[in-house]
Coordinates of C-alpha atoms in Angstrom, one line a residue:
Chain A
M1 CA 192.9 180.5 40.8
A2 CA 194.7 179.0 43.8
A3 CA 197.2 176.5 42.5
P4 CA 199.0 174.8 45.4
A5 CA 202.6 174.9 44.3
E6 CA 204.5 172.7 46.7
E7 CA 202.8 170.9 49.4
T8 CA 204.3 170.0 52.7
S9 CA 203.2 169.4 56.2
V10 CA 203.5 171.9 59.0
G11 CA 206.0 169.5 60.5
V12 CA 206.6 168.8 64.2
I13 CA 204.2 170.7 66.4
V14 CA 204.3 171.2 70.2
P15 CA 200.8 171.4 71.7
Q16 CA 200.1 174.3 74.1
T17 CA 197.7 174.8 77.0
V18 CA 196.2 177.9 78.5
H19 CA 194.3 178.1 81.8
F20 CA 191.4 180.6 82.5
D21 CA 190.7 181.4 86.1
E22 CA 187.5 183.3 85.4
P23 CA 184.4 181.1 85.9
L24 CA 182.5 180.0 82.9
A25 CA 178.7 179.9 83.1
L26 CA 177.4 177.0 81.0
D27 CA 174.1 176.6 79.2
S28 CA 173.2 173.8 81.6
G29 CA 173.1 176.3 84.4
R30 CA 176.3 175.0 86.0
V31 CA 179.4 177.0 86.4
L32 CA 183.0 175.9 85.7
P33 CA 185.2 177.6 88.3
G34 CA 188.0 177.8 85.7
Y35 CA 189.2 175.7 82.8
T36 CA 192.1 174.8 80.6
L37 CA 192.2 174.6 76.8
A38 CA 194.7 172.6 74.9
Y39 CA 195.5 174.0 71.5
E40 CA 197.9 174.0 68.6
T41 CA 198.9 176.7 66.2
Y42 CA 200.3 176.5 62.7
G43 CA 201.8 179.4 60.8
T44 CA 202.6 182.9 62.2
L45 CA 200.3 185.5 63.5
N46 CA 200.8 188.8 61.5
A47 CA 201.5 192.2 63.1
D48 CA 197.8 193.3 63.0
A49 CA 196.5 189.9 64.0
S50 CA 194.3 189.8 60.9
N51 CA 195.3 186.4 59.6
A52 CA 194.1 184.1 62.3
I53 CA 191.8 181.2 61.6
L54 CA 190.1 179.1 64.2
V55 CA 189.6 175.5 63.2
C56 CA 186.9 173.7 65.2
H57 CA 187.1 170.0 65.5
A58 CA 184.4 167.3 65.0
L59 CA 183.0 164.8 67.4
S60 CA 186.1 162.7 68.3
G61 CA 188.7 165.2 67.2
N62 CA 191.1 167.2 69.3
H63 CA 193.5 170.1 68.9
H64 CA 196.0 168.1 66.8
A65 CA 194.8 169.2 63.4
A66 CA 198.0 169.1 61.4
G67 CA 201.6 168.1 61.5
Y68 CA 203.2 165.6 63.8
H69 CA 204.0 165.5 67.5
H70 CA 207.4 163.9 66.9
A71 CA 209.6 163.2 63.9
G72 CA 208.8 159.8 62.5
E73 CA 205.2 159.7 63.8
R74 CA 203.0 157.7 61.4
K75 CA 199.7 159.6 61.6
P76 CA 199.5 163.4 61.2
G77 CA 196.8 165.6 62.6
W78 CA 193.2 165.1 61.5
W79 CA 193.0 167.9 59.0
E80 CA 196.4 167.4 57.4
A81 CA 194.7 167.3 54.0
C82 CA 193.6 171.0 54.4
I83 CA 196.2 172.7 56.7
G84 CA 199.7 173.4 55.7
P85 CA 201.8 175.3 53.2
G86 CA 200.0 175.5 49.8
K87 CA 196.9 173.8 51.2
P88 CA 193.4 175.5 51.6
L89 CA 194.4 176.8 55.1
D90 CA 197.7 177.9 53.8
T91 CA 200.1 178.3 56.7
N92 CA 202.3 180.5 54.6
R93 CA 199.6 183.1 54.9
F94 CA 197.3 182.2 57.8
F95 CA 197.9 181.6 61.5
V96 CA 195.8 178.6 62.1
V97 CA 194.5 177.7 65.6
C98 CA 192.8 174.5 66.7
S99 CA 191.7 173.9 70.3
N100 CA 190.5 170.8 72.0
N101 CA 186.9 171.4 72.9
L102 CA 186.0 171.9 76.5
G103 CA 184.9 168.5 77.8
G104 CA 187.5 166.8 75.7
C105 CA 190.0 164.2 76.8
H106 CA 193.2 165.5 75.2
G107 CA 194.3 168.3 77.5
S108 CA 191.3 170.6 77.8
T109 CA 189.3 170.5 81.0
G110 CA 186.9 167.6 80.8
P111 CA 185.8 164.3 82.4
T112 CA 189.5 163.2 82.6
S113 CA 190.5 166.3 84.5
I114 CA 190.6 166.9 88.3
D115 CA 187.7 168.8 89.7
P116 CA 189.3 171.5 91.8
E117 CA 186.4 171.4 94.3
T118 CA 186.7 167.8 95.1
G119 CA 190.3 167.0 94.2
E120 CA 189.1 164.0 92.3
L121 CA 188.5 163.3 88.6
Y122 CA 185.4 164.9 87.2
G123 CA 184.4 161.7 85.4
A124 CA 180.6 161.5 85.0
D125 CA 180.3 164.7 87.1
F126 CA 181.7 166.9 84.4
P127 CA 178.8 169.2 83.3
L128 CA 177.2 168.7 79.9
V129 CA 178.5 171.4 77.6
T130 CA 176.9 172.8 74.4
V131 CA 178.2 174.3 71.2
R132 CA 177.5 177.7 72.6
D133 CA 179.6 177.0 75.7
W134 CA 182.5 176.0 73.3
V135 CA 182.2 179.4 71.5
R136 CA 182.3 181.2 74.9
S137 CA 185.3 179.2 76.0
Q138 CA 187.1 179.8 72.7
A139 CA 186.4 183.6 72.7
R140 CA 188.7 183.7 75.7
L141 CA 191.4 181.8 73.8
A142 CA 191.1 184.4 71.0
D143 CA 191.6 187.1 73.7
H144 CA 194.6 185.2 75.1
L145 CA 196.1 185.0 71.6
G146 CA 195.5 188.7 70.8
V147 CA 193.0 187.9 68.1
A148 CA 190.2 190.5 68.2
R149 CA 188.7 189.1 65.0
W150 CA 189.3 185.7 63.3
A151 CA 189.8 186.0 59.5
A152 CA 187.6 182.8 59.5
V153 CA 186.2 180.3 61.8
A154 CA 186.2 177.0 60.0
G155 CA 185.2 173.4 60.6
G156 CA 183.6 170.3 59.3
S157 CA 180.7 168.3 60.8
L158 CA 180.3 169.3 64.5
G159 CA 183.2 171.8 63.8
G160 CA 181.1 173.3 61.0
M161 CA 178.2 173.7 63.5
Q162 CA 180.6 175.4 65.8
A163 CA 181.6 177.8 63.1
M164 CA 178.0 178.6 62.5
Q165 CA 177.4 179.2 66.2
W166 CA 180.4 181.5 66.3
A167 CA 178.9 183.6 63.5
I168 CA 175.6 183.8 65.4
D169 CA 177.0 184.5 68.9
Q170 CA 180.0 186.6 68.2
P171 CA 179.3 188.3 64.8
E172 CA 181.9 191.0 65.3
R173 CA 184.7 188.6 66.0
L174 CA 184.9 186.7 62.7
R175 CA 185.1 187.8 59.1
H176 CA 184.0 184.6 57.5
A177 CA 182.4 181.4 58.5
V178 CA 183.4 178.2 56.7
V179 CA 180.8 175.5 57.3
I180 CA 181.7 172.1 55.8
A181 CA 179.6 168.9 55.9
A182 CA 177.4 170.3 58.7
A183 CA 173.7 170.7 59.5
P184 CA 171.5 173.2 61.2
R185 CA 170.5 170.6 63.6
L186 CA 170.6 166.8 63.8
S187 CA 167.9 164.7 62.2
A188 CA 166.0 162.2 64.3
Q189 CA 168.0 159.4 62.6
N190 CA 171.2 161.1 63.7
I191 CA 170.1 161.5 67.3
A192 CA 169.1 157.8 67.1
F193 CA 172.6 156.8 66.0
N194 CA 174.0 158.8 68.9
E195 CA 171.7 157.2 71.3
V196 CA 172.7 153.6 70.2
A197 CA 176.3 154.7 70.6
R198 CA 175.6 156.1 74.1
Q199 CA 173.7 153.0 75.1
A200 CA 176.5 150.8 73.9
I201 CA 178.8 152.6 76.4
R202 CA 176.3 153.0 79.2
S203 CA 175.2 149.4 79.2
D204 CA 178.8 148.1 79.3
P205 CA 179.1 146.7 82.9
D206 CA 182.5 148.4 83.2
F207 CA 180.9 151.8 82.6
Q208 CA 179.6 151.9 86.3
D209 CA 177.5 155.0 85.7
G210 CA 180.6 156.9 84.4
R211 CA 182.6 156.3 87.6
Y212 CA 184.9 153.8 86.0
A213 CA 188.0 155.8 86.9
A214 CA 187.7 154.7 90.5
T215 CA 188.1 151.0 89.6
G216 CA 190.6 151.4 86.9
D217 CA 188.4 149.6 84.4
R218 CA 186.9 151.3 81.4
P219 CA 183.9 150.5 79.2
R220 CA 186.1 149.3 76.4
T221 CA 183.6 147.1 74.7
G222 CA 180.9 149.8 74.8
L223 CA 183.2 152.5 73.5
M224 CA 184.4 150.1 70.8
L225 CA 180.9 149.4 69.7
A226 CA 180.0 153.1 69.7
R227 CA 183.0 153.8 67.5
M228 CA 182.3 150.9 65.1
L229 CA 178.7 152.2 64.7
G230 CA 180.0 155.8 64.1
H231 CA 182.5 154.5 61.5
I232 CA 179.8 152.8 59.5
T233 CA 177.8 155.9 59.3
Y234 CA 180.7 158.2 58.4
L235 CA 181.4 156.1 55.2
S236 CA 179.1 155.6 52.3
E237 CA 178.1 152.2 51.1
A238 CA 180.1 152.9 47.9
A239 CA 183.2 153.9 49.9
M240 CA 183.0 150.7 52.0
G241 CA 182.3 148.6 48.9
E242 CA 185.3 150.1 47.1
K243 CA 187.6 149.6 50.1
F244 CA 186.5 146.2 51.3
G245 CA 183.9 144.6 49.1
R246 CA 183.4 141.1 50.4
E247 CA 187.1 140.6 50.7
R248 CA 187.9 137.7 53.1
R249 CA 190.5 137.9 55.8
D250 CA 191.6 134.4 55.1
T251 CA 191.6 133.8 51.4
R252 CA 192.3 130.1 51.6
G253 CA 189.4 127.7 51.8
G254 CA 185.8 128.4 52.7
Y255 CA 184.0 130.0 55.6
H256 CA 184.9 129.0 59.1
Y257 CA 181.3 128.9 60.3
N258 CA 182.0 130.9 63.5
Y259 CA 181.9 134.5 64.6
D260 CA 185.5 135.3 64.3
V261 CA 186.6 137.8 61.7
E262 CA 185.7 136.4 58.3
F263 CA 185.5 139.6 56.2
E264 CA 188.1 142.5 55.9
V265 CA 185.5 145.0 56.7
E266 CA 185.0 143.3 60.1
S267 CA 188.7 143.4 60.8
Y268 CA 188.8 147.1 59.9
L269 CA 185.9 148.0 62.2
R270 CA 187.3 146.1 65.1
Y271 CA 190.7 147.7 64.6
Q272 CA 189.1 151.2 64.4
G273 CA 187.1 150.5 67.5
E274 CA 189.9 149.1 69.5
S275 CA 192.4 151.8 68.7
F276 CA 189.7 154.4 69.5
V277 CA 189.4 152.9 73.0
D278 CA 193.1 153.6 73.6
R279 CA 192.9 157.2 72.8
F280 CA 189.4 158.4 73.8
D281 CA 187.4 158.7 77.0
A282 CA 183.9 157.2 77.2
N283 CA 182.4 160.1 79.2
T284 CA 183.8 162.6 76.6
Y285 CA 182.2 160.6 73.9
L286 CA 178.9 160.7 75.7
L287 CA 179.2 164.4 76.3
M288 CA 180.2 165.3 72.7
T289 CA 177.4 163.3 71.1
R290 CA 175.0 165.1 73.5
A291 CA 176.3 168.5 72.4
L292 CA 175.6 167.4 68.9
D293 CA 172.0 166.4 69.8
Y294 CA 171.4 169.7 71.5
F295 CA 172.7 171.9 68.8
D296 CA 169.8 173.8 67.2
P297 CA 170.3 177.5 66.9
A298 CA 166.8 177.9 65.4
A299 CA 165.2 176.5 68.6
A300 CA 165.6 180.0 70.1
T301 CA 163.6 181.6 67.3
D302 CA 160.6 179.3 67.0
G303 CA 162.4 177.0 64.5
D304 CA 163.1 179.8 62.1
L305 CA 166.7 179.4 61.1
S306 CA 166.8 182.6 59.0
V307 CA 165.7 184.6 62.1
A308 CA 168.4 182.8 64.1
L309 CA 171.0 183.9 61.5
S310 CA 169.6 187.4 61.1
G311 CA 172.4 189.0 63.2
V312 CA 175.2 187.3 61.3
T313 CA 177.6 189.6 59.4
A314 CA 180.2 187.1 58.2
P315 CA 179.9 185.8 54.7
F316 CA 179.5 182.0 54.7
F317 CA 181.1 179.4 52.6
V318 CA 179.1 176.2 52.9
A319 CA 180.1 172.9 51.3
S320 CA 178.6 169.5 51.3
F321 CA 179.4 166.1 49.8
T322 CA 177.1 164.1 47.6
S323 CA 177.6 160.7 49.4
D324 CA 177.3 162.1 52.9
W325 CA 174.1 160.5 54.2
R326 CA 174.8 161.4 57.9
F327 CA 174.9 165.2 57.1
P328 CA 173.6 165.2 53.6
P329 CA 173.7 168.1 51.1
A330 CA 170.0 168.8 52.0
A331 CA 171.1 169.7 55.5
S332 CA 173.7 172.2 54.2
H333 CA 171.2 173.5 51.8
E334 CA 168.9 174.4 54.7
I335 CA 171.7 176.6 56.1
V336 CA 172.2 178.2 52.7
R337 CA 168.5 178.8 52.2
A338 CA 168.2 180.4 55.6
L339 CA 171.1 182.7 54.8
L340 CA 169.6 183.6 51.4
D341 CA 166.3 184.3 53.1
T342 CA 167.8 186.9 55.2
D343 CA 170.1 188.4 52.5
K344 CA 173.4 187.2 53.8
R345 CA 176.4 186.7 51.7
V346 CA 176.8 183.0 51.1
S347 CA 178.5 180.7 48.6
Y348 CA 177.7 177.0 48.4
A349 CA 179.5 174.1 46.7
E350 CA 178.1 170.5 46.5
I351 CA 181.1 168.3 46.0
R352 CA 180.9 165.0 44.2
A353 CA 182.7 162.5 46.4
N354 CA 181.9 159.0 47.3
H355 CA 183.6 158.9 50.7
G356 CA 180.5 159.7 52.7
H357 CA 180.6 162.1 55.6
D358 CA 184.4 161.5 56.1
A359 CA 185.0 163.2 52.7
F360 CA 185.6 166.5 54.6
L361 CA 188.8 165.0 56.0
M362 CA 190.1 163.7 52.6
P363 CA 192.1 165.3 49.9
V364 CA 189.3 165.3 47.3
P365 CA 190.6 167.5 44.4
R366 CA 187.5 169.6 43.8
Y367 CA 187.0 170.1 47.5
R368 CA 190.6 171.3 47.8
E369 CA 190.1 173.6 44.9
V370 CA 186.9 175.4 45.9
F371 CA 188.1 175.6 49.6
S372 CA 191.5 177.0 48.5
T373 CA 189.8 179.5 46.2
Y374 CA 187.5 180.7 49.0
M375 CA 190.4 181.0 51.4
Q376 CA 192.5 182.8 48.8
R377 CA 189.7 185.4 48.7
I378 CA 189.9 185.8 52.5
A379 CA 193.7 186.1 52.2
E380 CA 193.3 188.9 49.7
E381 CA 190.7 190.6 51.9
V382 CA 193.0 190.7 54.9
G383 CA 196.0 191.4 52.7
V384 CA 198.2 188.4 53.3
Chain B
M1 CA 189.2 193.7 35.2
S2 CA 188.9 192.7 31.5
P3 CA 186.1 194.7 29.7
L4 CA 182.7 193.0 29.4
R5 CA 181.6 191.4 26.2
A6 CA 179.4 193.9 24.3
D7 CA 176.2 191.9 25.0
L8 CA 177.0 191.8 28.8
E9 CA 177.7 195.6 28.7
I10 CA 174.2 196.2 27.5
V11 CA 172.9 193.9 30.2
A12 CA 175.0 195.8 32.8
N13 CA 173.5 199.0 31.6
W14 CA 170.0 197.8 32.3
V15 CA 170.9 197.2 36.0
G16 CA 170.2 200.1 38.3
R17 CA 172.5 201.3 41.0
G18 CA 172.2 199.2 44.2
D19 CA 169.9 196.7 42.6
R20 CA 169.5 193.3 44.0
V21 CA 170.4 190.8 41.3
L22 CA 170.1 187.1 40.7
D23 CA 172.2 185.8 37.9
L24 CA 171.0 182.4 36.6
G25 CA 173.9 180.4 35.2
C26 CA 176.4 183.0 36.2
G27 CA 179.4 181.2 34.6
D28 CA 182.6 182.6 36.0
G29 CA 180.8 185.4 37.8
R30 CA 182.3 188.1 35.7
L31 CA 179.0 190.0 35.1
L32 CA 178.0 189.9 38.8
R33 CA 181.5 191.1 39.8
Y34 CA 181.1 194.0 37.3
L35 CA 177.6 194.8 38.8
F36 CA 178.9 194.6 42.3
D37 CA 181.8 197.0 41.6
R38 CA 180.2 199.4 39.1
R39 CA 176.6 199.4 40.1
Q40 CA 176.9 198.6 43.8
A41 CA 174.5 195.8 43.1
T42 CA 174.1 192.9 45.6
G43 CA 172.9 189.4 45.1
Y44 CA 173.8 185.9 44.0
G45 CA 174.9 183.8 41.1
L46 CA 173.6 180.4 40.5
E47 CA 175.8 177.9 38.6
I48 CA 175.9 174.2 38.1
D49 CA 179.3 173.8 36.4
P50 CA 182.0 173.0 39.1
D51 CA 184.6 175.0 37.2
G52 CA 182.2 178.0 37.0
I53 CA 181.7 177.7 40.7
T54 CA 185.4 177.9 41.4
R55 CA 185.9 180.8 39.1
S56 CA 183.0 182.7 40.5
L57 CA 184.5 182.2 44.0
A58 CA 187.8 183.5 42.7
N59 CA 185.8 186.5 41.3
G60 CA 184.6 187.1 44.9
I61 CA 180.9 186.9 44.2
N62 CA 178.3 184.9 46.1
V63 CA 177.8 181.7 44.1
I64 CA 175.4 178.9 44.9
E65 CA 175.8 175.6 43.3
S66 CA 172.3 174.9 42.0
D67 CA 170.4 173.4 39.1
I68 CA 168.0 176.0 37.7
D69 CA 166.0 173.3 36.1
E70 CA 164.8 172.4 39.6
G71 CA 163.3 175.9 39.9
L72 CA 163.9 178.9 42.0
S73 CA 162.1 177.7 45.1
D74 CA 165.0 178.9 47.3
F75 CA 163.9 182.4 46.6
D76 CA 160.9 184.4 47.8
T77 CA 158.5 186.2 45.5
N78 CA 159.8 189.7 44.5
A79 CA 163.2 189.0 46.3
F80 CA 165.2 190.7 43.5
D81 CA 165.1 193.8 41.3
Q82 CA 166.6 191.9 38.4
V83 CA 166.8 188.3 37.5
I84 CA 169.3 187.8 34.7
L85 CA 169.6 184.8 32.3
T86 CA 172.3 185.3 29.7
Q87 CA 172.8 182.7 26.9
T88 CA 171.2 180.0 29.0
L89 CA 167.5 180.0 28.1
Q90 CA 168.2 177.4 25.3
A91 CA 169.9 175.1 27.7
V92 CA 167.1 174.7 30.3
Q93 CA 164.4 172.0 30.4
R94 CA 161.4 174.2 30.4
P95 CA 162.1 177.8 29.3
D96 CA 158.5 178.8 29.7
Q97 CA 158.4 177.7 33.4
L98 CA 161.8 179.3 34.1
L99 CA 160.6 182.6 32.6
W100 CA 157.6 182.5 34.8
E101 CA 159.8 181.7 37.9
M102 CA 162.2 184.5 37.0
L103 CA 159.3 187.0 37.1
R104 CA 158.0 185.6 40.3
V105 CA 161.3 186.2 42.2
G106 CA 162.3 189.3 40.3
R107 CA 160.6 192.6 39.5
T108 CA 162.2 192.5 36.0
G109 CA 164.0 190.0 34.0
I110 CA 166.8 190.2 31.5
V111 CA 167.1 187.4 29.0
T112 CA 169.6 186.9 26.2
F113 CA 169.8 184.0 23.7
P114 CA 171.2 183.1 20.3
N115 CA 168.6 183.6 17.6
F116 CA 168.2 180.4 15.7
A117 CA 166.6 182.1 12.8
Y118 CA 169.8 184.2 12.1
Y119 CA 170.4 184.1 8.4
R120 CA 173.8 182.3 8.6
L121 CA 172.3 179.5 10.6
R122 CA 169.4 179.3 8.2
W123 CA 171.9 179.1 5.4
H124 CA 173.9 176.5 7.1
L125 CA 170.9 174.2 7.6
A126 CA 169.3 175.0 4.2
V127 CA 172.4 174.7 2.0
K128 CA 174.6 172.3 3.9
G129 CA 171.9 170.3 5.5
R130 CA 173.8 170.1 8.7
M131 CA 173.1 171.5 12.2
P132 CA 174.5 174.9 12.3
M133 CA 177.6 175.8 14.3
S134 CA 178.9 179.3 14.8
H135 CA 180.9 181.1 17.4
A136 CA 177.8 181.7 19.5
L137 CA 176.7 178.1 19.0
S138 CA 180.0 176.3 19.3
Y139 CA 178.8 172.8 20.1
A140 CA 178.2 169.9 17.8
W141 CA 174.6 168.6 17.9
Y142 CA 175.5 165.5 19.9
E143 CA 177.4 167.2 22.7
T144 CA 175.4 170.5 23.0
P145 CA 173.9 171.5 26.3
N146 CA 171.4 173.5 24.2
I147 CA 168.1 171.6 24.0
H148 CA 165.6 174.4 23.3
F149 CA 166.7 176.6 20.5
C150 CA 164.3 179.4 19.7
T151 CA 164.0 182.3 17.4
I152 CA 163.2 186.0 18.2
D153 CA 159.7 185.4 16.9
D154 CA 159.3 182.3 19.0
F155 CA 160.4 184.1 22.2
E156 CA 158.1 187.0 21.6
A157 CA 155.2 184.7 20.9
L158 CA 155.9 182.9 24.2
C159 CA 156.1 186.2 26.1
E160 CA 152.6 187.1 24.7
Q161 CA 151.3 183.7 25.7
L162 CA 152.6 184.0 29.2
S163 CA 151.4 187.6 29.5
I164 CA 155.0 188.8 29.8
H165 CA 155.6 192.4 28.8
I166 CA 158.7 193.2 26.8
I167 CA 160.1 196.5 28.1
E168 CA 163.0 196.7 25.7
R169 CA 164.7 194.6 23.0
R170 CA 168.2 194.8 21.6
V171 CA 169.5 192.8 18.7
L172 CA 173.1 192.2 17.9
S173 CA 174.8 190.8 14.9
H174 CA 177.7 188.2 15.2
D175 CA 180.3 190.9 16.2
Y176 CA 178.1 192.1 19.0
K177 CA 177.4 195.3 17.1
S178 CA 173.9 196.6 16.4
P179 CA 173.7 197.1 12.6
R180 CA 170.8 198.7 10.8
L181 CA 170.0 195.3 9.1
A182 CA 169.5 193.7 12.5
R183 CA 167.2 196.5 13.7
W184 CA 165.3 196.4 10.4
M185 CA 164.7 192.6 10.3
P186 CA 165.8 191.2 13.7
N187 CA 164.6 187.7 13.2
L188 CA 166.7 187.3 10.1
F189 CA 169.8 189.4 10.8
G190 CA 170.1 189.3 14.6
E191 CA 172.5 186.8 16.0
V192 CA 172.0 187.6 19.7
A193 CA 168.8 188.9 21.2
L194 CA 168.6 190.8 24.5
Y195 CA 165.3 191.5 26.3
R196 CA 164.2 193.3 29.4
I197 CA 160.9 191.8 30.5
C198 CA 158.4 192.1 33.4
R199 CA 155.0 190.8 34.3
A200 CA 152.3 192.4 32.2

């Protein structure tokens, strides 16, 4: 059994970029004349390039999955819990790659990049991209890195959907698919949450049909509301209750009888929303939520997911979390069921955790244990 | 790989080369690993215990976290050559319904269970007046996962009632050997019973 001996971070990481000149045809019918991907790598690629793992990020993520950008930085990358020496994605064995998705706002070509054809920011004119487009764009990154076949493509949430799409679209290019806290498609309720988030952004007067860059204003209020809503749905009631309960911001005296922050949970949400505005672009948020809405590999096969997965050759590891009501265990189970129906190799763990959807980012002991054990198996298979 | 326990060895010998196997309550996945390696079998293990899931993953088998008391609706009719249930029948809510489900999704079933009519258990209950414990039944009555003990005679009566055909029966004593006494009076001298079954 994988027993993480000593745990450390991957340390200080320097992000990289790669530009592709070859045009990329998108699902929407539009063509990107070329594009840049920002990415980070952790660990060392071995001689036969068999130990590479692609990590796909979730909705508001980026390429900074582990480590720190400078010594003394307070917050590590988003999957620090799982990437590093002795962690499930053990950088002593694996070469881990995480790219910022196309359409992102942290270095990959997206709404905040210059459109080479106009010389202006893409902004709202950046084409909508899909999960399939991301797979296509990342396949070129694999070529660039000299990785013919990933030991695994892994991700949580939207990243898990991407891992699934990789297994469908490029079966010969990955050995394993690791799909965590994901779903075969969004439920109507999920699309509804995304729509509320988008409307919060789009109805902000500063949004200006997405052309806010021209004026220098940004739809701060809208983006903040979108993020606050998202945050509520990523946690469980129990997790919020445990973290905040009805804790008051000001413990002296009674209520203030106004709409300022009374409760700690309000303060938390406002903080999360405001700090998000400083690091994320509204057009990217719209585009990423839309990519989530559109994801539905079974749509191409009359809704039959097992047919959609019939060409898959990678064994799957699927994991879900009991308190995740945004992408509940039943959604993961649908993926498992479809794989069983078509005789694919699949393992599934349903992890008891009260953190809600965000559990996939947390160091939940059992999650770490099963994830590590599965990755250990991959390490043995590729001989690292 | 460590050798299989004698009862599992018999089960393994009942599995054909290249069979598609479903192991219900696969524990640490050792039996399936053995079947994958030695019999070129394929298939899945179902397990509910988190530790069992981890150990099965370490053994490199396909393991699905699942509660077999909720049925086998994930699987199509006749999806497997063999559906295996070792030392778990006594721990399920409705053994009769599970047997039926096993033979829906599988061509044949393999079932093993501790025989509650084994003479030592009878002795324990009759003389000491306490719920029997032995190495095959290692739990105290208040903490046991076993809720439906049965005897060899009970099991065979249930098979008859469900129109299940018994292809083969093996009975082992406590040291997993197959002594003459157990063959002569299985319900009294057999500690572990092993069956191959199919739809009649």
